[in-house]
Coordinates of C-alpha atoms in Angstrom, one line a residue:
X127 CA 70.7 79.8 70.0
X128 CA 68.1 82.5 70.5
X129 CA 68.9 86.1 69.4
X130 CA 66.8 89.1 69.9
X131 CA 67.2 92.7 68.6
X132 CA 66.1 95.4 70.9
X133 CA 65.9 99.1 70.5
X134 CA 69.3 100.6 71.0
X135 CA 69.4 102.9 74.0
X136 CA 71.1 106.2 73.5
X137 CA 74.2 106.7 75.6
X138 CA 75.6 109.9 77.0
X139 CA 77.7 110.6 74.0
X140 CA 77.5 114.4 74.4
X141 CA 75.7 116.7 72.0
X142 CA 78.7 118.8 71.0
X143 CA 80.8 115.8 70.1
X144 CA 78.0 114.2 68.1
X145 CA 77.2 117.4 66.2
X146 CA 80.8 118.0 65.4
X147 CA 81.3 114.7 63.6
X148 CA 77.7 114.1 62.4
X149 CA 77.0 111.1 64.8
X150 CA 73.5 110.4 65.9
X151 CA 72.5 108.3 69.0
X152 CA 74.3 105.0 68.9
X153 CA 73.2 101.5 69.7
X154 CA 72.6 100.2 73.2
X155 CA 72.2 96.5 72.8
X156 CA 71.2 93.3 71.3
X157 CA 70.9 90.0 73.1
X158 CA 72.0 86.5 72.4
X159 CA 70.9 83.5 74.5
X160 CA 73.3 80.6 74.2
X161 CA 72.0 77.8 76.3
X162 CA 72.2 79.0 79.9
X163 CA 74.4 81.9 78.9
X164 CA 73.1 85.4 78.1
X165 CA 75.3 87.7 76.0
X166 CA 74.4 91.4 75.6
X167 CA 76.1 93.6 73.1
X168 CA 76.1 97.0 74.7
X169 CA 77.3 100.4 73.4
X170 CA 80.2 102.4 74.5
X171 CA 79.4 105.1 71.9
X172 CA 81.5 105.5 68.8
X173 CA 84.9 106.8 67.6
X174 CA 85.6 109.4 65.0
X175 CA 88.8 108.5 63.0
X176 CA 90.5 109.9 60.0
X177 CA 90.2 107.4 57.2
X178 CA 94.0 107.5 56.8
X179 CA 94.3 105.7 60.2
X180 CA 93.0 102.6 58.5
X181 CA 93.4 103.1 54.7
X182 CA 96.9 104.6 54.3
X183 CA 98.7 101.3 53.4
X184 CA 96.0 100.2 51.0
X185 CA 96.1 100.6 47.1
X186 CA 94.1 103.8 46.6
X187 CA 92.5 103.0 43.2
X188 CA 91.2 99.6 44.4
X189 CA 90.2 100.9 47.8
X190 CA 87.9 103.6 46.3
X191 CA 85.9 100.9 44.6
X192 CA 85.5 98.9 47.8
X193 CA 84.5 101.9 49.8
X194 CA 82.1 103.2 47.2
X195 CA 80.3 99.9 47.0
X196 CA 79.5 100.1 50.7
X197 CA 79.0 103.9 51.0
X198 CA 82.0 104.4 53.2
X199 CA 83.8 107.7 53.3
X200 CA 87.6 107.5 52.7
X201 CA 88.0 110.7 54.9
X202 CA 86.2 110.0 58.2
X203 CA 85.2 106.7 59.9
X204 CA 82.7 106.6 62.8
X205 CA 82.9 103.0 64.0
X206 CA 80.6 101.9 66.9
X207 CA 82.2 100.6 70.0
X208 CA 80.5 97.4 71.2
X209 CA 81.3 95.8 74.6
X210 CA 80.1 92.3 75.4
X211 CA 78.4 91.5 78.7
X212 CA 78.0 87.9 79.6
X213 CA 75.8 86.6 82.4
X214 CA 76.0 82.9 83.4
X215 CA 75.1 81.6 86.8
X216 CA 76.6 83.8 89.4
X217 CA 79.0 85.5 87.0
X218 CA 78.6 88.9 85.4
X219 CA 81.4 89.3 82.9
X220 CA 82.6 92.1 80.6
X221 CA 84.8 91.5 77.6
X222 CA 86.6 94.8 77.4
X223 CA 85.5 97.9 79.2
X224 CA 85.3 100.7 76.6
X225 CA 87.0 104.1 76.5
X226 CA 86.0 105.7 79.8
X227 CA 86.1 109.5 80.1
X228 CA 89.6 110.2 78.8
X229 CA 89.9 108.9 75.3
X230 CA 87.1 110.1 72.9
X231 CA 84.3 112.6 73.4
X232 CA 82.0 110.4 71.4
X233 CA 82.7 107.3 73.4
X234 CA 82.7 106.2 77.1
X235 CA 79.0 105.5 77.4
X236 CA 79.3 102.0 78.7
X237 CA 77.9 103.0 82.1
X238 CA 74.7 104.3 80.7
X239 CA 74.3 101.1 78.6
X240 CA 74.9 98.8 81.6
X241 CA 72.5 100.9 83.7
X242 CA 69.8 100.4 81.0
X243 CA 70.2 96.6 81.7
X244 CA 70.1 97.1 85.5
X245 CA 73.8 96.1 85.9
X246 CA 75.9 98.2 88.3
X247 CA 79.7 98.3 88.0
X248 CA 80.1 96.7 91.4
X249 CA 78.1 93.7 90.2
X250 CA 80.7 92.8 87.5
X251 CA 82.6 89.7 88.7
X252 CA 85.1 89.3 85.9
X253 CA 86.6 91.5 83.1
X254 CA 88.4 89.8 80.2
X255 CA 90.5 92.0 77.9
X256 CA 90.9 91.2 74.2
X257 CA 93.8 93.7 74.1
X258 CA 95.1 96.9 75.6
X259 CA 94.1 99.7 73.2
X260 CA 92.4 102.7 74.8
X261 CA 88.9 102.1 73.5
X262 CA 89.0 98.6 75.1
X263 CA 90.9 99.4 78.3
X264 CA 90.6 103.0 79.4
X265 CA 87.1 102.5 80.7
X266 CA 88.7 100.6 83.6
X267 CA 88.8 103.8 85.6
X268 CA 86.0 106.1 86.8
X269 CA 85.9 109.9 86.6
X270 CA 88.1 110.1 89.7
X271 CA 90.8 107.8 88.4
X272 CA 89.9 104.8 90.6
X273 CA 89.0 101.3 89.3
X274 CA 85.4 101.3 88.3
X275 CA 84.7 97.6 88.7
X276 CA 86.0 97.4 92.2
X277 CA 84.8 93.8 92.9
X278 CA 86.0 92.2 89.7
X279 CA 88.9 90.0 88.9
X280 CA 90.7 90.7 85.6
X281 CA 92.1 88.5 82.8
X282 CA 94.4 89.2 79.9
X283 CA 96.5 87.2 77.5
X284 CA 100.0 86.8 78.8
X285 CA 101.7 88.1 75.7
X286 CA 99.5 91.2 75.7
X287 CA 100.2 91.9 79.3
X288 CA 103.9 91.5 78.9
X289 CA 103.9 93.9 75.9
X290 CA 102.1 96.8 77.6
X291 CA 104.2 96.4 80.8
X292 CA 107.5 96.2 79.0
X293 CA 109.4 99.5 79.6
X294 CA 110.7 99.4 76.1
X295 CA 107.2 99.5 74.5
X296 CA 106.7 103.3 74.9
X297 CA 109.9 103.9 72.8
X298 CA 109.1 101.3 70.2
X299 CA 105.4 101.7 69.6
X300 CA 105.7 104.8 67.4
X301 CA 105.0 108.4 68.1
X302 CA 101.3 108.3 67.2
X303 CA 100.7 105.5 69.8
X304 CA 102.8 106.7 72.7
X305 CA 99.8 107.8 74.7
X306 CA 98.3 104.2 74.2
X307 CA 101.4 102.7 75.9
X308 CA 101.5 105.2 78.8
X309 CA 97.8 104.9 79.4
X310 CA 97.8 101.1 79.3
X311 CA 100.7 100.7 81.7
X312 CA 99.2 103.1 84.2
X313 CA 95.8 101.3 84.2
X314 CA 97.2 97.8 84.2
X315 CA 99.5 98.6 87.1
X316 CA 96.5 99.6 89.2
X317 CA 94.9 96.1 88.8
X318 CA 98.1 94.1 88.8
X319 CA 97.3 92.2 92.0
X320 CA 93.9 91.2 90.7
X321 CA 95.1 90.1 87.2
X322 CA 95.1 86.5 85.9
X323 CA 97.0 85.8 82.7
X324 CA 96.0 83.2 80.1
X325 CA 97.4 81.7 76.9
X326 CA 96.0 80.5 73.6
X327 CA 93.6 77.6 74.1
X328 CA 93.0 78.2 77.8
X329 CA 89.5 78.0 79.2
X330 CA 89.5 81.4 80.9
X331 CA 86.0 80.9 82.4
X332 CA 83.6 78.0 82.2
X333 CA 82.7 77.6 78.5
X334 CA 85.0 80.5 77.4
X335 CA 88.1 79.6 75.4
X336 CA 90.9 81.9 74.4
X337 CA 92.0 82.1 70.8
X338 CA 95.2 83.8 69.8
X339 CA 94.6 86.4 67.1
X340 CA 97.8 88.4 67.1
X341 CA 98.7 91.3 64.8
X342 CA 96.3 94.1 65.7
X343 CA 98.4 94.1 68.9
X344 CA 101.1 91.6 69.8
X345 CA 99.0 89.5 72.1
X346 CA 95.4 90.1 70.9
X347 CA 92.9 87.4 71.9
X348 CA 89.5 86.5 70.7
X349 CA 87.2 84.6 73.1
X350 CA 84.9 81.8 72.0
X351 CA 81.8 81.3 74.2
X352 CA 80.5 77.8 73.7
X353 CA 77.4 75.9 75.0
X354 CA 77.2 72.4 73.5
X355 CA 77.4 72.6 69.7
X356 CA 76.7 76.3 69.6
X357 CA 79.2 79.1 70.0
X358 CA 79.8 82.8 69.6
X359 CA 83.2 84.3 68.9
X360 CA 84.0 87.6 70.6
X361 CA 86.5 89.1 68.1
X362 CA 87.7 92.3 69.7
X363 CA 89.6 94.1 66.9
X364 CA 91.1 91.1 65.0
X365 CA 88.4 91.9 62.3
X366 CA 88.2 95.6 62.8
X367 CA 85.5 96.8 60.3
X368 CA 82.7 95.5 58.1
X369 CA 84.0 96.8 54.8
X370 CA 87.7 96.4 53.8
X371 CA 88.5 93.8 56.4
X372 CA 85.9 91.5 54.7
X373 CA 86.2 92.5 51.1
X374 CA 90.1 92.6 51.1
X375 CA 91.2 90.8 54.3
X376 CA 94.7 90.4 52.9
X377 CA 95.3 94.1 52.6
X378 CA 97.5 95.7 55.3
X379 CA 95.6 98.1 57.6
X380 CA 97.0 101.1 59.3
X381 CA 95.1 100.3 62.5
X382 CA 97.1 97.2 63.1
X383 CA 100.4 97.3 64.9
X384 CA 101.9 94.3 63.0
X385 CA 100.1 94.8 59.7
X386 CA 101.4 91.7 58.0
X387 CA 100.6 89.4 60.9
X388 CA 97.2 90.9 61.3
X389 CA 96.3 90.3 57.7
X390 CA 97.4 86.7 58.0
X391 CA 95.3 86.3 61.1
X392 CA 92.3 87.9 59.5
X393 CA 92.3 85.7 56.4
X394 CA 92.6 82.5 58.3
X395 CA 89.9 83.5 60.9
X396 CA 87.4 84.7 58.3
X397 CA 87.8 81.4 56.4
X398 CA 87.1 79.4 59.6
X399 CA 84.2 81.6 60.7
X400 CA 82.5 81.4 57.2
X401 CA 83.1 77.6 57.0
X402 CA 81.7 76.9 60.5
X403 CA 79.0 79.6 60.4
X404 CA 80.1 80.8 63.8
X405 CA 78.2 83.8 65.2
X406 CA 80.5 86.8 65.8
X407 CA 80.5 89.8 68.0
X408 CA 82.8 92.5 66.7
X409 CA 83.8 95.6 68.7
X410 CA 83.5 97.8 65.7
X411 CA 81.0 96.0 63.6
X412 CA 77.5 97.5 62.8
X413 CA 74.9 96.2 65.2
X414 CA 77.8 94.4 67.0
X415 CA 76.9 90.9 65.9
X416 CA 76.3 88.7 62.9
X417 CA 78.1 86.1 60.8
X418 CA 80.6 85.8 58.0
X419 CA 79.5 84.8 54.5
X420 CA 81.9 83.6 51.8
X421 CA 81.6 85.4 48.5
X422 CA 83.1 84.6 45.1
X423 CA 86.4 86.2 45.9
X424 CA 86.4 87.2 49.5
X425 CA 83.8 87.6 52.4
X426 CA 81.0 89.8 53.6
X427 CA 79.6 90.7 57.0
X428 CA 75.9 89.7 57.5
X429 CA 74.7 91.7 60.5
X430 CA 72.1 90.9 63.1
X431 CA 69.5 88.2 62.8
X432 CA 68.8 86.2 59.6

């Protein structure tokens, strides 16, 4: 496996939004060559979240020590948004599509990052969704509300699709996430005829295997890209940050819809990834890619190239 780190190209985040939350230019991409497969980690900007969105269920005294050790503010989080682009043979594949213009002022820069690589939206042949949250799905539409990747076919885990298209979801998801449900259904209905559903263990594309990682959302999927004995796991949000998720993976997180299931998933997956030394691409991890290292009592994220 050959990995290069390139200068990150600034996206069109917007000066006002960046100044308002103290964000500088965000990453544009790093590149991983896996046999005949090329993976680019490209930026869709960043989010600005209240710390309570993640930290509310956690024990406050212990949490403070974990955050302080890594210089993380308990008040505001500014996680990057990292979309994975795969090019293999005649396929140009996106794993998730970012936020688009309607979710966050500091995100929605995927178009600029793809343009920096010379990839036009109409050249995308396949889009594989890890899950249906806005920062992963809402970039499906352009500024005029039309599908941006007009020539693509789409893939999503069956349980995830069923969840967002279930009429009961909007009433059950909780007041803070109602817009998530409404926005997901609207967008998914627009591509329904071009959607292929998959299940745990399916080979969704040649060399790309689905891995059920439920909890963050009911049907969340990670995708493992494999060439011979080498592999990279595209995590989506099943491991959602580089601090508490690694140091205390068993703690419940407010960002997860089924918090207990998500914690169980996270613990098992981190153990596997550390044991097998599988490279990972995380949607909200610094630099986007790295690996998991076992520590005396938990795990830590090792970013980038060794």
